[in-house]
Tab-separated table of C-alpha atoms and ligand atoms in Angstrom:
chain	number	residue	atom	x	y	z
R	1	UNK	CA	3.803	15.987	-33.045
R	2	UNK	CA	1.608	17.848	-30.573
R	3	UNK	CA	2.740	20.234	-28.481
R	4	UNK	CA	0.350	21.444	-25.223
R	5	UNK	CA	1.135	24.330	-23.729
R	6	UNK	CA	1.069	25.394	-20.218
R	7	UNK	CA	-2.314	27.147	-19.239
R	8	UNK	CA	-1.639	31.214	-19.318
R	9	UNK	CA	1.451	30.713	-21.519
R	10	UNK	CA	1.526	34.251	-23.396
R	11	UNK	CA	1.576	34.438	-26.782
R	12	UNK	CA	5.019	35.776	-27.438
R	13	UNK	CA	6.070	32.710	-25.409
R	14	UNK	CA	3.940	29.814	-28.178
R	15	UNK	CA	5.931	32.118	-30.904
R	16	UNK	CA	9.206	31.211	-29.565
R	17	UNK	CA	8.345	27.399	-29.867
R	18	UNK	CA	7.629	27.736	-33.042
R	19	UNK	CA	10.099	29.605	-34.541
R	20	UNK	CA	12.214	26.856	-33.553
R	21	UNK	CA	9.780	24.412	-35.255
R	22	UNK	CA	10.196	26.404	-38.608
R	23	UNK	CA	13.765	27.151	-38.471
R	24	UNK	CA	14.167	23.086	-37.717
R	25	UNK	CA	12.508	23.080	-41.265
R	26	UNK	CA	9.000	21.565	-40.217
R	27	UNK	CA	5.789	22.918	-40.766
R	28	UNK	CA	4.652	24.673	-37.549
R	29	UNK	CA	0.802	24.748	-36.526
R	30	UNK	CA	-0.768	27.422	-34.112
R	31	UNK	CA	-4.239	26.348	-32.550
R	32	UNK	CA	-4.722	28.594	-29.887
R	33	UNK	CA	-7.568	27.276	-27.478
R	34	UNK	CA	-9.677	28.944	-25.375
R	35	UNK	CA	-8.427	26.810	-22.414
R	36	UNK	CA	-4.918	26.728	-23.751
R	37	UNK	CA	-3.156	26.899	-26.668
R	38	UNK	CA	-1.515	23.829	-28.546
R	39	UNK	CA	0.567	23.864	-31.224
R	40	UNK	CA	1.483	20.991	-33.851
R	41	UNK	CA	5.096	19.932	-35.989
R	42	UNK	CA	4.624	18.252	-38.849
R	43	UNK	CA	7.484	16.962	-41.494
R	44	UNK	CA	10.280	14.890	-41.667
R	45	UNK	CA	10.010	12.337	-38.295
R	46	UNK	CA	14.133	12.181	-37.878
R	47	UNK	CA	13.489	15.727	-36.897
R	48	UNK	CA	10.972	15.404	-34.899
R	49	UNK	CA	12.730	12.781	-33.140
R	50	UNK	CA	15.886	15.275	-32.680
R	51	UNK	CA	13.676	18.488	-31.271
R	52	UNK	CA	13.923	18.845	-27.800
R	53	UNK	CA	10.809	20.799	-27.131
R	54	UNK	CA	9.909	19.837	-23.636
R	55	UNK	CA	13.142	22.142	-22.747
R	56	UNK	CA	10.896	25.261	-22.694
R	57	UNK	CA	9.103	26.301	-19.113
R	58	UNK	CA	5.522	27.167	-21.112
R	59	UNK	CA	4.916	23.400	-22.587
R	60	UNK	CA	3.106	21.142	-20.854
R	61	UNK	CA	3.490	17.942	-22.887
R	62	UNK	CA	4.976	17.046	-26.404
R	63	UNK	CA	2.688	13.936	-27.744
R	64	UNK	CA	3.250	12.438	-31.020
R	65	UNK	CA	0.403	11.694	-33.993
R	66	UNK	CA	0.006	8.625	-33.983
R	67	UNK	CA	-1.983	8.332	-37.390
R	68	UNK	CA	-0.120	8.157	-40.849
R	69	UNK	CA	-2.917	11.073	-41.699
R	70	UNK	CA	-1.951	14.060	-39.364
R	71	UNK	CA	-4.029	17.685	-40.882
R	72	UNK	CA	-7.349	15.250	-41.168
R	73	UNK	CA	-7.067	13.950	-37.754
R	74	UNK	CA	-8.841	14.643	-34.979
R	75	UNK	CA	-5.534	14.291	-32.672
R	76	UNK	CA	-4.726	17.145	-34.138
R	77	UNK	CA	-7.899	19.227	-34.285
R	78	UNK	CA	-10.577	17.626	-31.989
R	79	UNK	CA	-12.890	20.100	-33.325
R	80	UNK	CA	-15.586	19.314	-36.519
R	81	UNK	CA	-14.627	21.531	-39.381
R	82	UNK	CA	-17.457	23.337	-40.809
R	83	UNK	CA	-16.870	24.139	-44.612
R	84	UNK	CA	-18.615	26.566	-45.883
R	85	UNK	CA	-20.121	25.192	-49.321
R	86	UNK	CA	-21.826	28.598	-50.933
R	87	UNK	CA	-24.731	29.280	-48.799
R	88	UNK	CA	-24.386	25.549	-47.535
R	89	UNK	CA	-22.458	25.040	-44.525
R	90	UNK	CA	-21.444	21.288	-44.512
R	91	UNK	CA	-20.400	19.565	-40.881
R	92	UNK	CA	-22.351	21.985	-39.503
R	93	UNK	CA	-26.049	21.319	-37.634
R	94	UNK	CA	-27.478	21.721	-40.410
R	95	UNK	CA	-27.982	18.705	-42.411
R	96	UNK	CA	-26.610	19.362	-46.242
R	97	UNK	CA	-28.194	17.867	-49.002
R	98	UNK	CA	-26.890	17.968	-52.625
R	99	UNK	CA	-28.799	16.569	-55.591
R	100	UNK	CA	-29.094	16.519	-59.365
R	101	UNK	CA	-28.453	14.292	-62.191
R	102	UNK	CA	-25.029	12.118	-63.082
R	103	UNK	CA	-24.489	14.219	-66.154
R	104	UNK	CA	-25.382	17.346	-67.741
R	105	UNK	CA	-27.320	16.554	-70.605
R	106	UNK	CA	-28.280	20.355	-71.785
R	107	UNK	CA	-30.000	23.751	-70.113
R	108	UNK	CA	-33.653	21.958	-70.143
R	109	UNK	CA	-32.576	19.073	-68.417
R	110	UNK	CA	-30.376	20.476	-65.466
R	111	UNK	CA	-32.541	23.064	-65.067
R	112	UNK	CA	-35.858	21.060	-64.837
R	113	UNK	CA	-34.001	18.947	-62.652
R	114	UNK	CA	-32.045	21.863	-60.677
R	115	UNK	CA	-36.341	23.322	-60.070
R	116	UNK	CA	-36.819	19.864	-58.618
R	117	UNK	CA	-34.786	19.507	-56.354
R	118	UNK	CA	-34.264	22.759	-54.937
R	119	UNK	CA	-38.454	22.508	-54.493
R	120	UNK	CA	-37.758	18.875	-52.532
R	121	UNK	CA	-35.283	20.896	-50.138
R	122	UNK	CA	-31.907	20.778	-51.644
R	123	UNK	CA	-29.681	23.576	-51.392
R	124	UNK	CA	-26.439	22.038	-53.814
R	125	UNK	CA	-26.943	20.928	-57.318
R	126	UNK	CA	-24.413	17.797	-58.169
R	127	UNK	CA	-23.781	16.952	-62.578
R	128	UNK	CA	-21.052	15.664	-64.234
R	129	UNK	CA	-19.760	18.110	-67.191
R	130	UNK	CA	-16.552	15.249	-67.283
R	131	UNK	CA	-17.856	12.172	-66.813
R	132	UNK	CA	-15.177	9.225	-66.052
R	133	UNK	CA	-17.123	6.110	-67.913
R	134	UNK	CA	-15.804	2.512	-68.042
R	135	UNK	CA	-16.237	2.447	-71.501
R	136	UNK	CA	-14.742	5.084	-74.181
R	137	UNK	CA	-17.709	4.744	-76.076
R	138	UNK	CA	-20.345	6.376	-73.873
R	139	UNK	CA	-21.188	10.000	-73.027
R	140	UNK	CA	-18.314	11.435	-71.959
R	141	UNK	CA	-20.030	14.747	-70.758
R	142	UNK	CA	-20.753	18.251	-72.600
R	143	UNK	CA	-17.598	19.483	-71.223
R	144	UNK	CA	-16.521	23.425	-70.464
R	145	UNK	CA	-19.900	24.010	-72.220
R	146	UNK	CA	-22.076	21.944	-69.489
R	147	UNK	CA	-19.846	23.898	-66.659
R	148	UNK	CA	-21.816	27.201	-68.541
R	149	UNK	CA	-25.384	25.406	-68.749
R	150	UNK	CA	-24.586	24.241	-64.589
R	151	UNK	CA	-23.192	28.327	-63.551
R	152	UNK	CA	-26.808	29.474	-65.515
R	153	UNK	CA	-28.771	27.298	-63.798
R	154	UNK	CA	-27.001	27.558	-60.203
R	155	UNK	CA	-27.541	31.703	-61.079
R	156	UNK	CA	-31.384	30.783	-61.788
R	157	UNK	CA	-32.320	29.087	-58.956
R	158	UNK	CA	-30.108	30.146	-56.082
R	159	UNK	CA	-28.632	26.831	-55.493
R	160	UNK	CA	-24.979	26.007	-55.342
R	161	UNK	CA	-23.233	23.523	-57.631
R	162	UNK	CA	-20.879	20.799	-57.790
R	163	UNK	CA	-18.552	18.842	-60.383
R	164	UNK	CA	-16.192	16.572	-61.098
R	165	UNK	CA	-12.974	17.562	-61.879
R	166	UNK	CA	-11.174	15.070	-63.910
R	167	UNK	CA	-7.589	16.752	-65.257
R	168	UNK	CA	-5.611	19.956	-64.071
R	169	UNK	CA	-5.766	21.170	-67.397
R	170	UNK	CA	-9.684	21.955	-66.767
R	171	UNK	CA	-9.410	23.169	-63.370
R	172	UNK	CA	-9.083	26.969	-63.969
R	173	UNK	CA	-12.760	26.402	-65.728
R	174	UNK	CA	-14.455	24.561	-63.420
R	175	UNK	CA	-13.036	26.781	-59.936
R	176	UNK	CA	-14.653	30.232	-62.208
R	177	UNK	CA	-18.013	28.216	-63.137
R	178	UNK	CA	-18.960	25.952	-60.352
R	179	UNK	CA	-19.139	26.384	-56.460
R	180	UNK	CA	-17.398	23.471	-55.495
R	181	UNK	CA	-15.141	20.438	-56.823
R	182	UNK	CA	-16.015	16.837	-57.027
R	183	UNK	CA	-12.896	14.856	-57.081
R	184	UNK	CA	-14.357	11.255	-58.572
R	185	UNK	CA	-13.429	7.764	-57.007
R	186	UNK	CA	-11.199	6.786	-60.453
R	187	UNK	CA	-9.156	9.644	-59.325
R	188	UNK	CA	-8.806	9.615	-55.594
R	189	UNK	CA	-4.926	8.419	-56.221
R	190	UNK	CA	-4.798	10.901	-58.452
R	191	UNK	CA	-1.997	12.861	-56.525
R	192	UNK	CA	-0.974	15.370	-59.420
R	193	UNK	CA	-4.301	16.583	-58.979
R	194	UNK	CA	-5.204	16.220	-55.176
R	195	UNK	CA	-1.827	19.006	-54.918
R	196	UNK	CA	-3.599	20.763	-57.603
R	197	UNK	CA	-6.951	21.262	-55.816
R	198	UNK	CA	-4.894	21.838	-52.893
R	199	UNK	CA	-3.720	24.858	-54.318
R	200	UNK	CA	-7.305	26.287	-54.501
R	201	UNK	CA	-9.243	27.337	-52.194
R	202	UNK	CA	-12.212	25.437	-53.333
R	203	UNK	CA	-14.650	23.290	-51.552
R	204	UNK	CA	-13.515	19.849	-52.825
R	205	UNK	CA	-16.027	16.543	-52.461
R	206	UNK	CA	-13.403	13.537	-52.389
R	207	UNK	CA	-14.599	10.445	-53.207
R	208	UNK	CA	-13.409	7.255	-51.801
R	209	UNK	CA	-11.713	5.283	-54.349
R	210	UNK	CA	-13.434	1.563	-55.564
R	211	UNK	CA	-10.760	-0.484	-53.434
R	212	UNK	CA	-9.478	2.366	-51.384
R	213	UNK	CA	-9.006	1.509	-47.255
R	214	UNK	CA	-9.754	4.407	-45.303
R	215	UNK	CA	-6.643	5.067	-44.402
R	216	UNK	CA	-5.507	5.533	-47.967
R	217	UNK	CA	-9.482	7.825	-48.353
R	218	UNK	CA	-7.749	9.698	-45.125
R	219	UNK	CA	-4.038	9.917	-47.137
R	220	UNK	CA	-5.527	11.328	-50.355
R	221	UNK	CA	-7.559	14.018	-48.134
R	222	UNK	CA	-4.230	15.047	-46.292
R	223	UNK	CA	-2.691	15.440	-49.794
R	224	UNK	CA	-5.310	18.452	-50.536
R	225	UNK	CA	-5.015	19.700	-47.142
R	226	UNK	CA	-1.032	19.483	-46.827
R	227	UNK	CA	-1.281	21.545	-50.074
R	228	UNK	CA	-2.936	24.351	-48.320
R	229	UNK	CA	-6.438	23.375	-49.012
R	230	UNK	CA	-8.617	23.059	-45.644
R	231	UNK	CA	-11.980	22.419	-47.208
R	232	UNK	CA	-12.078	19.149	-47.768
R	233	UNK	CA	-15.097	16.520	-47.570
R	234	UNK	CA	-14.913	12.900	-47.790
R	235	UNK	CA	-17.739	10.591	-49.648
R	236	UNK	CA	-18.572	7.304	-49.170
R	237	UNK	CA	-20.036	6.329	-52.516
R	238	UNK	CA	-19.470	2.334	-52.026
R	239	UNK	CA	-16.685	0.191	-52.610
R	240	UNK	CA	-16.379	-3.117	-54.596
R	241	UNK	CA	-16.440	-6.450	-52.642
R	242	UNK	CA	-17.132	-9.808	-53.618
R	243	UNK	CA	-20.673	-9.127	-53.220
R	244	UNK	CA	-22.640	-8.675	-56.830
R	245	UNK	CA	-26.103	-8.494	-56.458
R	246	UNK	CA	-25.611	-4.194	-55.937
R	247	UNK	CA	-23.205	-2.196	-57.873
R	248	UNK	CA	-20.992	-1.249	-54.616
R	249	UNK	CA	-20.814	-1.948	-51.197
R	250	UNK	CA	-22.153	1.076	-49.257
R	251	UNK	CA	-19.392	1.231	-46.641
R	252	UNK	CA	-21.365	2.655	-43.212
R	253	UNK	CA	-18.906	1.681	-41.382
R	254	UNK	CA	-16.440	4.171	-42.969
R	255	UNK	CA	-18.920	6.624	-41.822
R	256	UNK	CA	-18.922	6.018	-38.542
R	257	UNK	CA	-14.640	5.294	-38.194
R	258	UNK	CA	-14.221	8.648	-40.143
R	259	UNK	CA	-16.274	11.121	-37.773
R	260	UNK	CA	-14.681	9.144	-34.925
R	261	UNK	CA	-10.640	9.885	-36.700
R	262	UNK	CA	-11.315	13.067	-38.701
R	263	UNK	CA	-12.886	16.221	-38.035
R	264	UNK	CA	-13.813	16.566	-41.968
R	265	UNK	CA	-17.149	16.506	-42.835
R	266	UNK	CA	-18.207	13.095	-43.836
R	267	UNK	CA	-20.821	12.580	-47.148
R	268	UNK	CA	-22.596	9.333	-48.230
R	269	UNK	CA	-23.445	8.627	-51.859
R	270	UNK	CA	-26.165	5.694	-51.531
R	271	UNK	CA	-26.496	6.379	-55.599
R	272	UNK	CA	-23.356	5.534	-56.235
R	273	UNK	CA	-23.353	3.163	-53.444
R	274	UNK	CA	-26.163	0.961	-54.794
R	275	UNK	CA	-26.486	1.544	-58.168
R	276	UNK	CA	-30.187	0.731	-57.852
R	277	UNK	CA	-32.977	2.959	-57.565
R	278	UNK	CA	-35.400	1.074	-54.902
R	279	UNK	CA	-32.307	1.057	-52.701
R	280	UNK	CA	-31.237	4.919	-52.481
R	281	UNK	CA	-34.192	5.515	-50.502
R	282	UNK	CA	-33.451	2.795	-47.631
R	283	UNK	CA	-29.222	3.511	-47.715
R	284	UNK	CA	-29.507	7.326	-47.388
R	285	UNK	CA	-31.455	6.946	-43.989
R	286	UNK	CA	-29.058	4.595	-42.705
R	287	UNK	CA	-26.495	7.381	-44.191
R	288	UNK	CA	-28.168	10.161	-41.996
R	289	UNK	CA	-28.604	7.631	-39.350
R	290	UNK	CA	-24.619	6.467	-38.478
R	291	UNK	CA	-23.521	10.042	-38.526
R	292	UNK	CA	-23.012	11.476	-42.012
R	293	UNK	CA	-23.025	14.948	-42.429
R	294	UNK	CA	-24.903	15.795	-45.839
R	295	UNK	CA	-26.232	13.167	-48.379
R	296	UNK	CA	-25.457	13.316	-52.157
R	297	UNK	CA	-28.250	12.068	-54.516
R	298	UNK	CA	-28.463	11.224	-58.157
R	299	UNK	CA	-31.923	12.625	-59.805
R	300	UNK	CA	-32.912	12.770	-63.238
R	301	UNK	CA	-36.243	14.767	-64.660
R	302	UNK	CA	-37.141	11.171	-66.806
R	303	UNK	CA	-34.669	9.057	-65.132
R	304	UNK	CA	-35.811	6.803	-68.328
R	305	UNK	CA	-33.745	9.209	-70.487
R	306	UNK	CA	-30.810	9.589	-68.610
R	307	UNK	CA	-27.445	9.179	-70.882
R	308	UNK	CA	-25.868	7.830	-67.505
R	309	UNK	CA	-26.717	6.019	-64.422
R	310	UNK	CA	-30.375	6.053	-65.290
R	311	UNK	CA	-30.898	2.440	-62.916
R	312	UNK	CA	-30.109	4.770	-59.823
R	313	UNK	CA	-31.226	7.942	-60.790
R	314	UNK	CA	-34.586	9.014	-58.263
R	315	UNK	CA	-37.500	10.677	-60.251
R	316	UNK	CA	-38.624	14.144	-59.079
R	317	UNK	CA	-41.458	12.542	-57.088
R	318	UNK	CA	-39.223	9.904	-55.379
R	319	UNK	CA	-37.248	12.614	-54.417
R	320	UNK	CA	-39.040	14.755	-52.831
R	321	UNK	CA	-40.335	11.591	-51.081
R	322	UNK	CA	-37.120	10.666	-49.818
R	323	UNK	CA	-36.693	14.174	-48.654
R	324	UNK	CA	-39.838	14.363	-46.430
R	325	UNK	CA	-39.065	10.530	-45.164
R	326	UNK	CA	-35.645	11.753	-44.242
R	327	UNK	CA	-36.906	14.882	-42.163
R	328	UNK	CA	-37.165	12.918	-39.045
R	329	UNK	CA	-33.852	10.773	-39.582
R	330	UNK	CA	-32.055	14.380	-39.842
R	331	UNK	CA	-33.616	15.296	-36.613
R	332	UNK	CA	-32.918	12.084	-34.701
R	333	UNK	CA	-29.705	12.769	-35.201
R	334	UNK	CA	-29.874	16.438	-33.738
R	335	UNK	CA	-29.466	18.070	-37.000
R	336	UNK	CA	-31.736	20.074	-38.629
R	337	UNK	CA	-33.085	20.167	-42.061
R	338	UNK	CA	-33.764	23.795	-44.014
R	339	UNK	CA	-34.309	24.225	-47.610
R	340	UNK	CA	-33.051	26.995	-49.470
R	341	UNK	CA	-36.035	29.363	-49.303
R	342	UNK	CA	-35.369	28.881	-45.333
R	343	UNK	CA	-31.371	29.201	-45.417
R	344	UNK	CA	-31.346	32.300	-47.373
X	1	LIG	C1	-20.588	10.583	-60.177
X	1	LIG	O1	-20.715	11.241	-59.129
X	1	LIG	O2	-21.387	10.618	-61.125
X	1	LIG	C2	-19.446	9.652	-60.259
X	1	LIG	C3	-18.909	9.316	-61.422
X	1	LIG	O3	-19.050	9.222	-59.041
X	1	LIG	P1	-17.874	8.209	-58.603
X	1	LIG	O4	-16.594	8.910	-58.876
X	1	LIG	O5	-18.152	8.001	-57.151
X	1	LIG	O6	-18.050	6.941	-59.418
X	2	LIG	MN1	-23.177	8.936	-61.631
């Protein structure tokens, strides 16, 4: 529940509320305002039920949450959250763009490809050392040594880095190599390791699950954020429908329901999301366009070669095309767009 408090109420006066939140055995939450201050009770809703908070002469009104999801919702903090991804800040202004290719393939590759896109304007630089594939008898991914080839090549170019993490027993490795944590769709139920991200302090990319609702995408966030992880991002990478003709369903309306209930920063995946090159281009404007806060892209130096996802993977050149098309999409939607030589 939310608890308002009265205008001018002093702040030995919001302590004494919630001590008697804790010692009821809920989590108390202190979000002092600059017009006032509220403060939030989260646990067990038989307690909840039993508090008698209005009692006390400094609040103003008691409201409960009404969403299952009560950290990621904007009921609770109407605010955006701005996470700070490296040197990228992500639900900020400024527009955040991650590329790179599916999988690390070895130091030439990534870094050929890391040049590239950094060069097009991208300050984060996505590959898969783990790589969750449908069948057991593709590349699985270069493992703990492709989370050394990605650290090199994020120390070489300046850029930031992100991976998926795909079991707690590799987490240790990937939170000392890589910048932030990709949490992949296969795994967005995953709730052994949703606590164990939690427990970082790690930017963590959460992707929405193949035949997830939103409200379960919204659950599995409040998972790593009930742990004690705030940093949390959601991706839309596409979801399966009936529809076959495209590998997913790119869900914009997600987009636009998530900014309007959460104040996490939203991400679209139009790689994932189409699973076809000619149609990254069009999908990441719309992206930009209904709100999303950064875009992540799948690029390969000879998408020809790549070991996975080569039908969606951009070359260098339709990259950098993309990027300059998307300039004035980024700016329509009052955001601005700066490249790493410009954010450093
Ligand atoms: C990926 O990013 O390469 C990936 C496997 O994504 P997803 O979990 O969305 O399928
Ligand atoms: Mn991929």
């Amino acid at each position: 529940m939310i608890i308002i408090l009265k205008a001018n109420t002093t702040e030995a006066q919001a302590k004494e509320v919630l001590h008697e939140i804790e010692t009821a055995g809920l989590q108390p939450l202190h979000m002092p305002g600059v017009e006032r201050t509220v403060l939030g009770a989260l646990g067990d809703e038989r307690i909840l039920d039993a508090l008698n908070l209005e009692k006390y002469p400094q609040v103003e009104k008691v409201k409960p949450v009404l969403s299952k999801y009560k950290l990621v919702s904007r009921e609770i903090y109407p605010q955006d959250t701005v996470i700070q991804l490296g040197n990228t800040p992500v639900g900020s202004q400024q527009f955040a763009l991650m590329g790179g290719p599916c999988a690390i393939e070895n130091e030439e590759q990534l870094l050929e490809t890391a040049q590239y896109v950094k060069s097009a304007g991208a300050t984060v630089l996505r590959g898969g050392a783990f790589k969750p594939r449908t069948s057991p008898y593709s590349f699985q991914g270069l493992g703990v040594e492709g989370l050394k080839i990605m650290e090199q090549v994020g120390k070489e170019t300046g850029l930031d880095t992100i991976t998926e993490l795909m079991d707690i027993k590799d987490l240790d490795d990937v939170a000392n190599h890589i910048s932030a944590i990709q949490i992949g769709a296969r795994n967005m139920q995953n709730y052994s390791l949703l606590k164990a991200v939690g427990e970082t302090q790690k930017p963590i990319l959460l992707k929405r699950g193949l035949s997830a609702t939103i409200e379960e995408l919204l659950l599995a966030a409040e998972y790593i954020v009930a742990t004690g992880n705030p940093n949390v991002m959601i991706c839309e990478r596409g979801i399966r429908t009936f529809e076959t003709a495209t590998r997913n369903t790119l869900d914009l309306n997600a987009v636009a329901y998530i900014k309007e209930k959460s104040h996490l920063p939203v991400i679209v995946d139009p790689s994932h999301g189409t699973g076809v090159r000619n149609l990254v281009s069009p999908m990441a404007k719309a992206g930009v366009a209904c709100g999303a806060d950064g875009l992540i892209i799948e690029c390969h130096r000879r998408p020809v070669e790549s070991v996975s996802d080569a039908a969606q993977a951009l070359s260098p050149t339709d990259f950098s095309e993309l990027l300059q098309q998307l300039k004035p999409f980024i700016e329509a939607s009052g955001r601005t767009f700066k490249p790493l030589a410009a954010a450093v």
